[in-house]
Amino acid sequence: MWRLLQQIKKVGLVSEPKPAPDATMLQRQLQEQVRRVFGRALAIRQVDAGSCNGCELEIHALHNPYYNLEGAGIHFVASPRHADALLVTGPVSRHMAEALRRTYDATPEPKLVIAAGDCAACGGVFGENTCATIGAVANVVPVDVVVRGCPPTPTALLQGILAAISKRASA
């Protein structure tokens, strides 16, 4: 126990700082846009097309009390048939390409596709057209918004979702 306390004293608090106030403003904007555009909650189906799970960890952070995604009227669904948007992470592996196409086809129109992370944007460190990956999500399905970052921060993900909703509102 003494060693543990000494290590804690030496290392300090290991945690992320509280998000900046702009994240709270962003959450309010998101809530207003979702209400205005959809008139109900926004349903998102997350698809891991071959990622390292770094993006998924940041997506999970959206559910914590700091970001309160459900409070903004956004929830994740298990079926693409119930989704308004697809949130795709990772480079598209050759084994997931057909599954991603089918998921896209099963999502009702009008649908939004958000490519989250550098791998989803351009293949990232995995590259494009290798023996294992096709690369960017846009090589498989049409993409509305790309969120860069490896992994993207929860705030960047919120901004990407807001950009996708705004794009739909202007269409």
Coordinates of C-alpha atoms in Angstrom, one line a residue:
M1 CA 0.0 0.0 0.0
W2 CA 2.8 2.4 0.9
R3 CA 4.5 1.8 -2.5
L4 CA 1.2 2.6 -4.3
L5 CA 0.8 5.8 -2.4
Q6 CA 4.4 6.8 -3.2
Q7 CA 3.8 6.0 -6.8
I8 CA 0.6 8.1 -6.9
K9 CA 2.5 11.0 -5.2
K10 CA 5.3 10.6 -7.8
V11 CA 3.1 10.3 -10.9
G12 CA 0.2 12.6 -9.9
L13 CA -3.3 12.5 -11.1
V14 CA -3.6 10.4 -14.3
S15 CA -6.7 11.7 -16.1
E16 CA -7.8 14.0 -18.8
P17 CA -8.6 17.6 -18.0
K18 CA -12.2 18.7 -18.0
P19 CA -13.3 19.6 -21.6
A20 CA -13.2 23.3 -22.5
P21 CA -16.4 25.3 -22.2
D22 CA -16.7 25.3 -26.0
A23 CA -17.6 21.6 -25.7
T24 CA -20.6 22.6 -23.6
M25 CA -21.6 25.2 -26.2
L26 CA -21.1 22.6 -29.0
Q27 CA -23.4 20.2 -27.1
R28 CA -26.1 22.9 -26.9
Q29 CA -25.8 23.6 -30.7
L30 CA -26.0 19.9 -31.4
Q31 CA -29.1 19.5 -29.3
E32 CA -30.8 22.5 -31.1
Q33 CA -29.8 21.2 -34.5
V34 CA -31.0 17.7 -33.8
R35 CA -34.4 19.0 -32.5
R36 CA -34.8 21.4 -35.5
V37 CA -33.7 19.0 -38.3
F38 CA -35.1 15.7 -37.0
G39 CA -37.8 16.7 -34.5
R40 CA -36.8 13.7 -32.5
A41 CA -33.6 11.9 -31.5
L42 CA -30.8 11.2 -34.0
A43 CA -30.0 7.5 -34.2
I44 CA -26.4 6.6 -35.2
R45 CA -25.1 3.1 -36.1
Q46 CA -21.4 2.8 -35.5
V47 CA -19.5 0.5 -37.8
D48 CA -16.0 -0.6 -37.0
A49 CA -14.6 -1.4 -40.5
G50 CA -11.2 -2.6 -39.2
S51 CA -10.0 0.0 -36.7
C52 CA -7.5 -0.4 -33.8
N53 CA -10.3 0.6 -31.4
G54 CA -8.8 4.0 -30.6
C55 CA -11.7 5.8 -32.2
E56 CA -14.2 3.6 -30.4
L57 CA -12.7 4.6 -27.1
E58 CA -13.2 8.3 -28.0
I59 CA -16.8 7.5 -29.1
H60 CA -17.4 5.8 -25.8
A61 CA -16.2 9.0 -24.1
L62 CA -19.1 10.8 -25.7
H63 CA -21.4 9.0 -23.3
N64 CA -19.7 10.2 -20.2
P65 CA -21.3 13.1 -18.2
Y66 CA -18.9 15.7 -19.7
Y67 CA -20.1 15.2 -23.2
N68 CA -23.6 13.8 -22.4
L69 CA -24.4 12.7 -26.0
E70 CA -27.8 11.3 -25.0
G71 CA -28.7 14.6 -23.4
A72 CA -28.2 16.2 -26.8
G73 CA -30.7 13.8 -28.3
I74 CA -28.3 11.4 -30.0
H75 CA -28.2 7.7 -29.3
F76 CA -26.6 4.7 -30.9
V77 CA -28.7 1.9 -32.3
A78 CA -27.9 -1.8 -33.0
S79 CA -29.4 -2.0 -36.4
P80 CA -28.8 0.2 -39.5
R81 CA -32.5 -0.1 -40.3
H82 CA -33.2 2.2 -37.3
A83 CA -30.3 4.6 -38.0
D84 CA -30.2 8.1 -39.5
A85 CA -26.5 8.1 -39.7
L86 CA -23.5 5.8 -39.9
L87 CA -20.4 6.6 -37.9
V88 CA -17.6 4.5 -39.6
T89 CA -14.2 4.0 -38.0
G90 CA -11.0 2.4 -39.3
P91 CA -9.6 1.6 -42.7
V92 CA -12.0 -0.6 -44.5
S93 CA -10.5 -4.1 -44.3
R94 CA -11.2 -6.3 -47.3
H95 CA -13.3 -8.6 -45.1
M96 CA -15.5 -5.7 -43.9
A97 CA -16.1 -4.0 -47.3
E98 CA -19.1 -6.1 -48.2
A99 CA -20.5 -5.7 -44.6
L100 CA -20.1 -2.0 -44.8
R101 CA -21.9 -1.8 -48.2
R102 CA -24.8 -3.9 -46.8
T103 CA -25.0 -1.7 -43.7
Y104 CA -25.1 1.4 -45.9
D105 CA -27.8 -0.2 -48.1
A106 CA -29.8 -1.2 -45.1
T107 CA -29.8 2.3 -43.7
P108 CA -33.0 4.2 -44.7
E109 CA -32.8 7.4 -46.9
P110 CA -31.8 10.1 -46.3
K111 CA -28.8 8.9 -44.5
L112 CA -25.6 10.5 -43.3
V113 CA -22.2 8.9 -43.3
I114 CA -19.5 10.2 -41.0
A115 CA -15.9 8.8 -41.5
A116 CA -14.2 9.1 -38.1
G117 CA -10.4 9.1 -37.7
D118 CA -7.5 9.3 -40.0
C119 CA -7.8 5.7 -41.0
A120 CA -11.4 6.2 -42.2
A121 CA -10.4 9.3 -44.0
C122 CA -7.4 8.0 -45.9
G123 CA -6.4 4.6 -44.7
G124 CA -4.0 6.1 -42.1
V125 CA -1.0 4.0 -41.1
F126 CA -2.6 1.0 -42.8
G127 CA -2.6 2.6 -46.2
E128 CA -4.8 2.0 -49.2
N129 CA -5.2 -0.9 -51.5
T130 CA -3.0 -3.3 -49.6
C131 CA -3.5 -7.0 -49.2
A132 CA -5.6 -6.4 -46.1
T133 CA -7.3 -3.0 -46.5
I134 CA -9.1 -1.0 -49.2
G135 CA -8.4 2.1 -47.2
A136 CA -10.7 5.1 -46.9
V137 CA -14.4 4.7 -46.2
A138 CA -15.1 6.9 -49.3
N139 CA -13.6 4.1 -51.4
V140 CA -16.6 1.9 -50.4
V141 CA -19.6 4.1 -49.6
P142 CA -20.3 7.8 -50.1
V143 CA -19.1 10.0 -47.2
D144 CA -20.8 13.2 -46.0
V145 CA -18.3 14.3 -43.4
V146 CA -14.8 13.3 -42.5
V147 CA -13.5 13.8 -38.9
R148 CA -9.6 13.8 -38.9
G149 CA -7.5 12.7 -35.9
C150 CA -5.8 9.6 -34.6
P151 CA -8.0 9.2 -32.7
P152 CA -10.3 12.2 -33.1
T153 CA -11.1 13.8 -29.8
P154 CA -14.7 13.6 -28.5
T155 CA -15.1 17.3 -29.3
A156 CA -14.0 16.7 -32.9
L157 CA -16.5 13.9 -33.1
L158 CA -19.2 16.2 -31.8
Q159 CA -18.2 18.8 -34.4
G160 CA -18.3 16.1 -37.1
I161 CA -21.8 15.1 -36.1
L162 CA -22.9 18.7 -36.1
A163 CA -21.4 19.3 -39.5
A164 CA -23.3 16.3 -40.9
I165 CA -26.6 17.5 -39.4
S166 CA -26.0 21.0 -40.8
K167 CA -25.3 19.5 -44.2
R168 CA -28.6 17.6 -44.1
A169 CA -30.4 20.7 -42.9
S170 CA -29.0 22.8 -45.9
A171 CA -29.9 20.1 -48.4

